[in-house]
């Protein structure tokens, strides 16, 4: 009798050991076999207008190499720079054909060798998806960030370029200090709303502009100390008055070719203009800069160093945790409507937050 019980236990032990081994078999292998072999993705075969963005349904599934992850994309951020890249007018041209987009949020679907900072199923966002306008995209494991449970995938996709740029403009290049007054010139879009939330999180006094009544309402809801319409004549005088004539310490400028001349007259002593967005030339009077002993500084996200990325993400994640950062989603387009999304982000005024692609 005892012999039977003993041998039964051995069998159970052996079975459970086998089961244990099979349960511990890498989930990666199991999920890999469950992944499709082709996916939907936007492909660009030649540079041109929005119509060159073509939805294809049989794009081969990318495989993560060592140090890479495969992301199941749920939402992709659309940034103006992607329209310049698509048109072939940007300084950096990708090889054709390519899938646009770098900002994405979704779940980890697979990991390559040596990846141990994330696992299959984790919710993440990244600034470095290699083709975010797709159902799946590769990214470097070092460039994925955990996505807080407080944010949706769409909000996650709105974080990378806008918030990293806003952080760079305000704090890394602009040296903003608590108590200073900042003007977010163009506060209603992706970078503008990000800059407002980050500036408020650090105790700055925030003035911002928008181009529509709905935009100004949104700015007030975000908690700005003053909202002004950049399409109304005389609005810069109103901004000056709102500083009791002292001027603003910092300007985050999203359309320098239109505003830089007026910006120089809005500066307080020692004020700085951060040129973030620019679409042409403008004449300025350097005397205004002398009067303020001011600075005009360029901001270019791709000059961010690895150490600065660490600092920037830490600040953004802390502001997500504290509730100060809640990306505002203005417009959503399904993946197949990428051409309309590209047309919209460049040609439609009246932004109400960030434009994202939703991916099923
Ligand atoms: P977006 O979401 O399309 O927002 C555009 C913003 O510009 C809106 O707030 C819009 O306001 C505002 N605007 C329109 N006319 C204006 C005017 N006359 N004066 C001031 N603002 C005006 O674009 P985004 O993603 O925020 O990007 C903003 C700019 O920054 C773009 O030019 C982009 O290329 C650039 N950018 C640069 C970097 C970098 O590294 N330097 C990084 C990211 C983005 P209304 O629609 O309410 O009028």
Short mmCIF file of C-alpha atoms and ligand atoms in Angstrom, two decimals:
data_model
loop_
_atom_site.label_atom_id
_atom_site.label_comp_id
_atom_site.label_asym_id
_atom_site.label_seq_id
_atom_site.Cartn_x
_atom_site.Cartn_y
_atom_site.Cartn_z
CA UNK A 1 0.00 0.00 0.00
CA UNK A 2 2.75 2.48 1.05
CA UNK A 3 4.72 1.39 -2.03
CA UNK A 4 1.76 2.35 -4.21
CA UNK A 5 1.36 5.72 -2.49
CA UNK A 6 5.12 6.35 -2.74
CA UNK A 7 5.32 5.51 -6.43
CA UNK A 8 2.19 7.56 -7.11
CA UNK A 9 3.82 10.52 -5.37
CA UNK A 10 6.91 10.07 -7.50
CA UNK A 11 4.77 10.10 -10.63
CA UNK A 12 2.98 13.25 -9.41
CA UNK A 13 6.32 14.86 -8.55
CA UNK A 14 7.77 13.98 -11.94
CA UNK A 15 4.60 15.22 -13.66
CA UNK A 16 4.54 18.48 -11.76
CA UNK A 17 8.25 18.97 -12.51
CA UNK A 18 7.48 18.47 -16.20
CA UNK A 19 4.47 20.76 -15.98
CA UNK A 20 6.57 23.29 -14.08
CA UNK A 21 9.14 23.20 -16.86
CA UNK A 22 6.49 23.57 -19.52
CA UNK A 23 4.80 26.44 -17.60
CA UNK A 24 8.16 28.12 -17.32
CA UNK A 25 8.86 27.74 -21.02
CA UNK A 26 9.39 31.29 -22.30
CA UNK A 27 6.02 32.95 -22.96
CA UNK A 28 7.87 34.62 -25.80
CA UNK A 29 7.98 31.36 -27.79
CA UNK A 30 4.29 30.75 -27.16
CA UNK A 31 3.30 34.28 -28.15
CA UNK A 32 5.64 34.26 -31.15
CA UNK A 33 3.81 31.31 -32.68
CA UNK A 34 0.50 33.07 -31.96
CA UNK A 35 1.58 36.22 -33.78
CA UNK A 36 0.42 36.76 -37.36
CA UNK A 37 2.99 36.60 -40.16
CA UNK A 38 1.72 39.73 -41.89
CA UNK A 39 0.19 42.98 -40.63
CA UNK A 40 -1.52 46.21 -41.66
CA UNK A 41 0.86 49.12 -42.03
CA UNK A 42 1.16 52.42 -43.84
CA UNK A 43 3.88 52.27 -46.50
CA UNK A 44 5.45 55.15 -48.42
CA UNK A 45 7.04 54.13 -51.73
CA UNK A 46 7.85 57.67 -52.97
CA UNK A 47 8.09 61.13 -51.40
CA UNK A 48 5.08 63.35 -52.03
CA UNK A 49 1.75 64.64 -50.69
CA UNK A 50 -0.45 62.86 -48.12
CA UNK A 51 -1.72 60.53 -50.88
CA UNK A 52 1.61 58.61 -50.86
CA UNK A 53 0.62 57.15 -47.46
CA UNK A 54 -0.82 53.77 -48.52
CA UNK A 55 -2.43 51.24 -46.19
CA UNK A 56 -1.13 47.74 -46.99
CA UNK A 57 -2.47 44.57 -45.40
CA UNK A 58 0.28 42.06 -46.16
CA UNK A 59 3.36 43.76 -44.73
CA UNK A 60 5.73 41.11 -43.27
CA UNK A 61 5.77 41.01 -39.49
CA UNK A 62 9.05 42.43 -38.12
CA UNK A 63 11.13 40.16 -35.85
CA UNK A 64 12.91 41.67 -32.86
CA UNK A 65 16.71 41.28 -32.88
CA UNK A 66 18.91 41.34 -29.81
CA UNK A 67 18.02 44.33 -27.61
CA UNK A 68 14.78 45.04 -29.47
CA UNK A 69 11.11 44.65 -28.61
CA UNK A 70 8.11 44.11 -30.84
CA UNK A 71 5.26 46.44 -29.92
CA UNK A 72 1.59 45.75 -30.65
CA UNK A 73 0.70 49.34 -31.48
CA UNK A 74 -2.67 50.61 -30.23
CA UNK A 75 -2.10 54.30 -30.95
CA UNK A 76 0.52 56.33 -32.82
CA UNK A 77 1.26 60.03 -32.36
CA UNK A 78 1.23 62.16 -35.52
CA UNK A 79 3.84 64.94 -35.48
CA UNK A 80 4.32 67.72 -38.06
CA UNK A 81 7.87 66.47 -38.77
CA UNK A 82 6.40 63.26 -40.25
CA UNK A 83 4.74 65.34 -42.96
CA UNK A 84 8.09 66.95 -43.86
CA UNK A 85 9.75 63.49 -43.94
CA UNK A 86 6.92 62.09 -46.11
CA UNK A 87 7.28 65.04 -48.50
CA UNK A 88 11.05 64.46 -48.74
CA UNK A 89 11.81 68.03 -47.61
CA UNK A 90 13.27 67.17 -44.19
CA UNK A 91 17.04 67.18 -43.55
CA UNK A 92 16.95 63.45 -42.76
CA UNK A 93 15.45 61.27 -45.50
CA UNK A 94 14.57 57.61 -44.86
CA UNK A 95 15.24 54.92 -47.43
CA UNK A 96 12.17 54.08 -49.53
CA UNK A 97 9.85 52.30 -48.99
CA UNK A 98 9.25 53.02 -45.30
CA UNK A 99 6.56 53.13 -42.62
CA UNK A 100 6.32 56.58 -40.95
CA UNK A 101 6.02 57.40 -37.29
CA UNK A 102 8.14 57.15 -34.16
CA UNK A 103 5.71 57.78 -31.28
CA UNK A 104 3.65 54.77 -30.27
CA UNK A 105 1.90 53.20 -27.31
CA UNK A 106 0.79 49.60 -26.96
CA UNK A 107 1.75 46.25 -25.47
CA UNK A 108 4.96 44.30 -25.74
CA UNK A 109 4.20 41.41 -28.14
CA UNK A 110 7.67 39.85 -28.27
CA UNK A 111 11.21 40.54 -27.09
CA UNK A 112 14.60 39.85 -28.63
CA UNK A 113 17.56 38.23 -26.89
CA UNK A 114 18.99 40.03 -23.89
CA UNK A 115 15.89 42.12 -23.15
CA UNK A 116 15.02 42.05 -19.47
CA UNK A 117 13.58 45.49 -18.68
CA UNK A 118 10.15 44.62 -20.15
CA UNK A 119 8.15 41.45 -20.83
CA UNK A 120 5.37 40.31 -23.13
CA UNK A 121 2.08 42.00 -22.19
CA UNK A 122 3.60 45.14 -20.58
CA UNK A 123 1.90 48.45 -21.43
CA UNK A 124 4.52 50.85 -22.77
CA UNK A 125 5.13 53.92 -24.90
CA UNK A 126 8.14 54.77 -27.02
CA UNK A 127 9.68 57.62 -28.99
CA UNK A 128 11.59 55.28 -31.28
CA UNK A 129 9.14 52.93 -32.96
CA UNK A 130 10.60 51.95 -36.33
CA UNK A 131 7.39 52.71 -38.20
CA UNK A 132 4.64 53.55 -35.69
CA UNK A 133 1.88 53.79 -38.34
CA UNK A 134 1.37 50.01 -38.20
CA UNK A 135 -0.16 47.22 -36.16
CA UNK A 136 3.28 46.12 -34.96
CA UNK A 137 6.57 48.02 -34.71
CA UNK A 138 10.09 47.33 -33.50
CA UNK A 139 11.74 49.57 -30.91
CA UNK A 140 14.97 49.51 -29.02
CA UNK A 141 14.30 48.02 -25.55
CA UNK A 142 16.21 50.89 -23.94
CA UNK A 143 13.79 53.36 -25.49
CA UNK A 144 10.53 51.97 -24.13
CA UNK A 145 8.92 53.50 -21.08
CA UNK A 146 6.25 51.99 -18.82
CA UNK A 147 2.81 53.45 -19.56
CA UNK A 148 1.05 54.47 -16.35
CA UNK A 149 -2.31 52.81 -15.67
CA UNK A 150 -3.59 56.40 -15.32
CA UNK A 151 -3.16 56.98 -19.07
CA UNK A 152 -4.84 55.50 -22.14
CA UNK A 153 -2.85 54.21 -25.11
CA UNK A 154 -3.82 57.37 -27.03
CA UNK A 155 -2.43 59.52 -24.22
CA UNK A 156 0.72 57.37 -24.19
CA UNK A 157 1.20 57.98 -27.92
CA UNK A 158 0.85 61.73 -27.27
CA UNK A 159 3.77 61.76 -24.81
CA UNK A 160 7.11 61.27 -26.58
CA UNK A 161 7.88 64.02 -29.13
CA UNK A 162 5.55 66.69 -27.65
CA UNK A 163 6.50 66.28 -23.97
CA UNK A 164 10.21 65.65 -24.62
CA UNK A 165 10.32 68.76 -26.83
CA UNK A 166 8.38 70.84 -24.31
CA UNK A 167 10.66 69.69 -21.49
CA UNK A 168 13.74 70.48 -23.57
CA UNK A 169 12.43 73.94 -24.47
CA UNK A 170 11.33 74.88 -20.94
CA UNK A 171 14.00 73.38 -18.74
CA UNK A 172 17.03 72.08 -20.66
CA UNK A 173 17.39 75.01 -23.09
CA UNK A 174 15.16 77.60 -21.42
CA UNK A 175 16.33 77.11 -17.79
CA UNK A 176 12.82 77.94 -16.54
CA UNK A 177 12.62 78.60 -12.82
CA UNK A 178 9.69 78.35 -10.44
CA UNK A 179 7.90 81.70 -10.24
CA UNK A 180 8.94 82.87 -13.70
CA UNK A 181 6.32 83.82 -16.28
CA UNK A 182 6.28 81.76 -19.48
CA UNK A 183 4.35 82.43 -22.67
CA UNK A 184 3.41 79.32 -24.64
CA UNK A 185 2.97 80.93 -28.06
CA UNK A 186 0.73 78.34 -29.74
CA UNK A 187 -0.58 76.53 -26.67
CA UNK A 188 -3.37 74.44 -28.16
CA UNK A 189 -1.45 71.75 -30.12
CA UNK A 190 0.65 68.74 -29.14
CA UNK A 191 3.75 70.64 -27.98
CA UNK A 192 1.76 73.58 -26.59
CA UNK A 193 -0.50 71.55 -24.30
CA UNK A 194 2.54 69.53 -23.15
CA UNK A 195 4.46 72.72 -22.35
CA UNK A 196 1.51 74.14 -20.39
CA UNK A 197 1.16 71.01 -18.23
CA UNK A 198 4.91 70.70 -17.58
CA UNK A 199 5.29 74.42 -16.79
CA UNK A 200 2.36 74.33 -14.35
CA UNK A 201 3.82 71.21 -12.73
CA UNK A 202 6.95 73.24 -11.86
CA UNK A 203 5.16 76.27 -10.45
CA UNK A 204 5.57 78.64 -13.38
CA UNK A 205 3.06 81.37 -14.20
CA UNK A 206 1.70 80.33 -17.59
CA UNK A 207 0.26 82.54 -20.33
CA UNK A 208 -0.75 80.83 -23.55
CA UNK A 209 -2.26 81.57 -26.96
CA UNK A 210 -4.77 79.79 -29.18
CA UNK A 211 -6.50 80.62 -32.44
CA UNK A 212 -10.16 79.89 -31.64
CA UNK A 213 -12.66 80.41 -28.81
CA UNK A 214 -12.76 76.63 -28.26
CA UNK A 215 -8.96 76.63 -28.04
CA UNK A 216 -8.99 79.45 -25.46
CA UNK A 217 -11.59 77.54 -23.40
CA UNK A 218 -9.35 74.48 -23.46
CA UNK A 219 -6.36 76.54 -22.32
CA UNK A 220 -8.37 77.88 -19.36
CA UNK A 221 -9.48 74.34 -18.48
CA UNK A 222 -5.80 73.36 -18.40
CA UNK A 223 -5.31 76.04 -15.75
CA UNK A 224 -3.33 78.75 -17.55
CA UNK A 225 -3.11 82.16 -15.85
CA UNK A 226 -4.02 83.97 -19.07
CA UNK A 227 -5.35 82.90 -22.50
CA UNK A 228 -4.99 85.12 -25.61
CA UNK A 229 -6.08 84.77 -29.23
CA UNK A 230 -3.11 84.89 -31.63
CA UNK A 231 -5.51 85.71 -34.51
CA UNK A 232 -6.82 88.86 -32.81
CA UNK A 233 -5.03 92.16 -33.45
CA UNK A 234 -3.57 93.73 -30.32
CA UNK A 235 -3.23 90.45 -28.43
CA UNK A 236 0.48 90.97 -27.71
CA UNK A 237 -0.36 94.25 -25.94
CA UNK A 238 -2.84 92.29 -23.80
CA UNK A 239 -0.08 89.81 -22.93
CA UNK A 240 2.26 92.65 -21.98
CA UNK A 241 -0.43 94.17 -19.78
CA UNK A 242 -0.96 90.80 -18.08
CA UNK A 243 2.66 90.98 -16.87
CA UNK A 244 2.11 94.50 -15.43
CA UNK A 245 4.42 95.76 -18.14
CA UNK A 246 7.40 93.66 -16.97
CA UNK A 247 7.29 91.25 -19.91
CA UNK A 248 7.67 87.47 -19.92
CA UNK A 249 10.77 85.58 -18.79
CA UNK A 250 10.45 82.76 -21.29
CA UNK A 251 8.62 82.17 -24.58
CA UNK A 252 8.06 78.74 -26.11
CA UNK A 253 7.56 79.76 -29.74
CA UNK A 254 5.71 77.35 -32.04
CA UNK A 255 5.58 79.64 -35.12
CA UNK A 256 8.70 81.80 -35.08
CA UNK A 257 8.44 82.99 -38.70
CA UNK A 258 5.23 84.81 -37.72
CA UNK A 259 5.94 85.82 -34.11
CA UNK A 260 9.65 86.28 -33.44
CA UNK A 261 9.67 90.06 -34.02
CA UNK A 262 6.80 90.60 -31.55
CA UNK A 263 8.33 88.07 -29.11
CA UNK A 264 11.44 90.23 -28.73
CA UNK A 265 9.27 93.14 -27.55
CA UNK A 266 7.46 90.89 -25.05
CA UNK A 267 10.62 89.86 -23.19
CA UNK A 268 11.35 90.84 -19.58
CA UNK A 269 14.92 91.76 -18.69
CA UNK A 270 17.00 88.62 -19.24
CA UNK A 271 14.12 86.92 -21.07
CA UNK A 272 14.63 83.99 -23.46
CA UNK A 273 12.78 82.94 -26.64
CA UNK A 274 12.84 79.22 -27.40
CA UNK A 275 12.36 78.63 -31.13
CA UNK A 276 10.55 75.28 -31.35
CA UNK A 277 8.51 75.66 -34.54
CA UNK A 278 9.36 77.68 -37.64
CA UNK A 279 8.11 77.60 -41.23
CA UNK A 280 9.92 80.44 -42.99
CA UNK A 281 11.85 83.70 -42.67
CA UNK A 282 11.12 86.83 -40.64
CA UNK A 283 12.63 90.28 -40.14
CA UNK A 284 13.33 91.34 -36.54
CA UNK A 285 14.71 94.45 -34.87
CA UNK A 286 17.81 93.37 -32.89
CA UNK A 287 17.48 96.54 -30.78
CA UNK A 288 14.54 94.88 -28.98
CA UNK A 289 16.85 92.04 -27.99
CA UNK A 290 19.44 94.54 -26.70
CA UNK A 291 16.84 96.36 -24.61
CA UNK A 292 15.90 93.11 -22.83
CA UNK A 293 19.45 91.71 -22.83
CA UNK A 294 17.53 88.73 -24.13
CA UNK A 295 18.39 85.45 -25.80
CA UNK A 296 16.92 83.65 -28.78
CA UNK A 297 17.71 79.93 -28.56
CA UNK A 298 16.95 77.12 -30.98
CA UNK A 299 15.46 73.85 -29.75
CA UNK A 300 15.96 70.60 -31.64
CA UNK A 301 14.74 67.41 -30.02
CA UNK A 302 17.18 65.16 -31.85
CA UNK A 303 20.11 66.81 -30.07
CA UNK A 304 18.89 65.35 -26.75
CA UNK A 305 21.68 63.30 -25.13
CA UNK A 306 21.08 59.89 -23.48
CA UNK A 307 21.53 61.54 -20.06
CA UNK A 308 19.00 64.25 -20.96
CA UNK A 309 16.49 61.59 -22.03
CA UNK A 310 16.82 59.97 -18.61
CA UNK A 311 16.20 63.32 -16.86
CA UNK A 312 13.34 64.27 -19.20
CA UNK A 313 11.50 60.95 -18.86
CA UNK A 314 11.93 61.02 -15.08
CA UNK A 315 10.32 64.48 -14.94
CA UNK A 316 7.50 63.52 -17.33
CA UNK A 317 6.74 60.26 -15.50
CA UNK A 318 6.75 62.09 -12.14
CA UNK A 319 4.29 64.64 -13.55
CA UNK A 320 2.08 61.78 -14.81
CA UNK A 321 2.12 60.27 -11.31
CA UNK A 322 1.31 63.60 -9.65
CA UNK A 323 -1.59 64.20 -12.07
CA UNK A 324 -0.07 67.29 -13.73
CA UNK A 325 0.47 65.51 -17.06
CA UNK A 326 -2.70 64.27 -18.76
CA UNK A 327 -2.25 64.52 -22.56
CA UNK A 328 -5.23 66.11 -24.28
CA UNK A 329 -6.33 64.19 -27.36
CA UNK A 330 -7.75 66.54 -29.96
CA UNK A 331 -8.39 64.38 -33.00
CA UNK A 332 -8.30 60.65 -33.67
CA UNK A 333 -7.96 59.09 -37.12
CA UNK A 334 -7.98 55.35 -37.85
CA UNK A 335 -4.72 54.03 -39.36
CA UNK A 336 -6.23 53.87 -42.85
CA UNK A 337 -6.99 57.60 -42.72
CA UNK A 338 -3.35 58.62 -42.27
CA UNK A 339 -3.51 60.85 -45.40
CA UNK A 340 -6.34 62.87 -43.83
CA UNK A 341 -4.39 63.04 -40.56
CA UNK A 342 -1.33 64.46 -42.37
CA UNK A 343 -3.46 66.98 -44.23
CA UNK A 344 -5.16 68.01 -40.98
CA UNK A 345 -2.06 68.55 -38.84
CA UNK A 346 -0.55 70.96 -41.38
CA UNK A 347 -3.56 72.67 -42.94
CA UNK A 348 -6.28 72.85 -40.28
CA UNK A 349 -6.19 75.55 -37.63
CA UNK A 350 -7.98 75.44 -34.31
CA UNK A 351 -6.02 72.69 -32.55
CA UNK A 352 -7.56 71.22 -29.40
CA UNK A 353 -4.73 68.97 -28.28
CA UNK A 354 -2.78 66.15 -29.84
CA UNK A 355 -3.64 64.32 -33.07
CA UNK A 356 -3.29 60.52 -32.90
CA UNK A 357 -3.86 57.49 -35.11
CA UNK A 358 -5.82 54.64 -33.58
CA UNK A 359 -4.68 51.16 -34.60
CA UNK A 360 -6.90 48.06 -34.44
P1 LIG B 1 0.26 71.11 -33.74
O1 LIG B 1 -0.29 70.15 -32.77
O2 LIG B 1 -0.21 71.09 -35.14
O3 LIG B 1 0.04 72.58 -33.13
C1 LIG B 1 0.30 73.74 -33.87
C2 LIG B 1 0.12 74.92 -32.93
O4 LIG B 1 0.50 76.12 -33.60
C3 LIG B 1 -1.32 75.11 -32.50
O5 LIG B 1 -1.35 75.38 -31.11
C4 LIG B 1 -1.77 76.33 -33.28
O6 LIG B 1 -2.81 77.04 -32.63
C5 LIG B 1 -0.47 77.11 -33.23
N1 LIG B 1 -0.49 78.28 -34.12
C6 LIG B 1 -1.14 78.46 -35.31
N2 LIG B 1 -0.98 79.74 -35.72
C7 LIG B 1 -0.22 80.35 -34.77
C8 LIG B 1 0.27 81.67 -34.60
N3 LIG B 1 0.05 82.64 -35.51
N4 LIG B 1 1.00 81.95 -33.50
C9 LIG B 1 1.25 81.01 -32.57
N5 LIG B 1 0.83 79.75 -32.67
C10 LIG B 1 0.10 79.43 -33.75
O7 LIG B 1 1.85 70.97 -33.82
P2 LIG B 1 2.88 70.55 -32.65
O8 LIG B 1 3.11 69.11 -32.71
O9 LIG B 1 2.42 71.18 -31.39
O10 LIG B 1 4.21 71.27 -33.18
C11 LIG B 1 4.31 72.68 -33.14
C12 LIG B 1 5.52 73.12 -33.96
O11 LIG B 1 6.71 72.66 -33.34
C13 LIG B 1 5.55 72.54 -35.38
O12 LIG B 1 6.07 73.51 -36.27
C14 LIG B 1 6.53 71.38 -35.28
O13 LIG B 1 7.14 71.07 -36.51
C15 LIG B 1 7.48 71.92 -34.25
N6 LIG B 1 8.23 70.91 -33.48
C16 LIG B 1 9.55 71.12 -33.35
C17 LIG B 1 10.32 70.25 -32.60
C18 LIG B 1 11.79 70.53 -32.41
O14 LIG B 1 12.55 69.64 -32.00
N7 LIG B 1 12.20 71.75 -32.65
C19 LIG B 1 9.73 69.11 -32.02
C20 LIG B 1 8.35 68.94 -32.17
C21 LIG B 1 7.60 69.86 -32.90
P3 LIG B 1 -4.32 77.12 -33.25
O15 LIG B 1 -4.53 75.87 -34.06
O16 LIG B 1 -5.18 77.19 -32.03
O17 LIG B 1 -4.36 78.36 -34.06
#
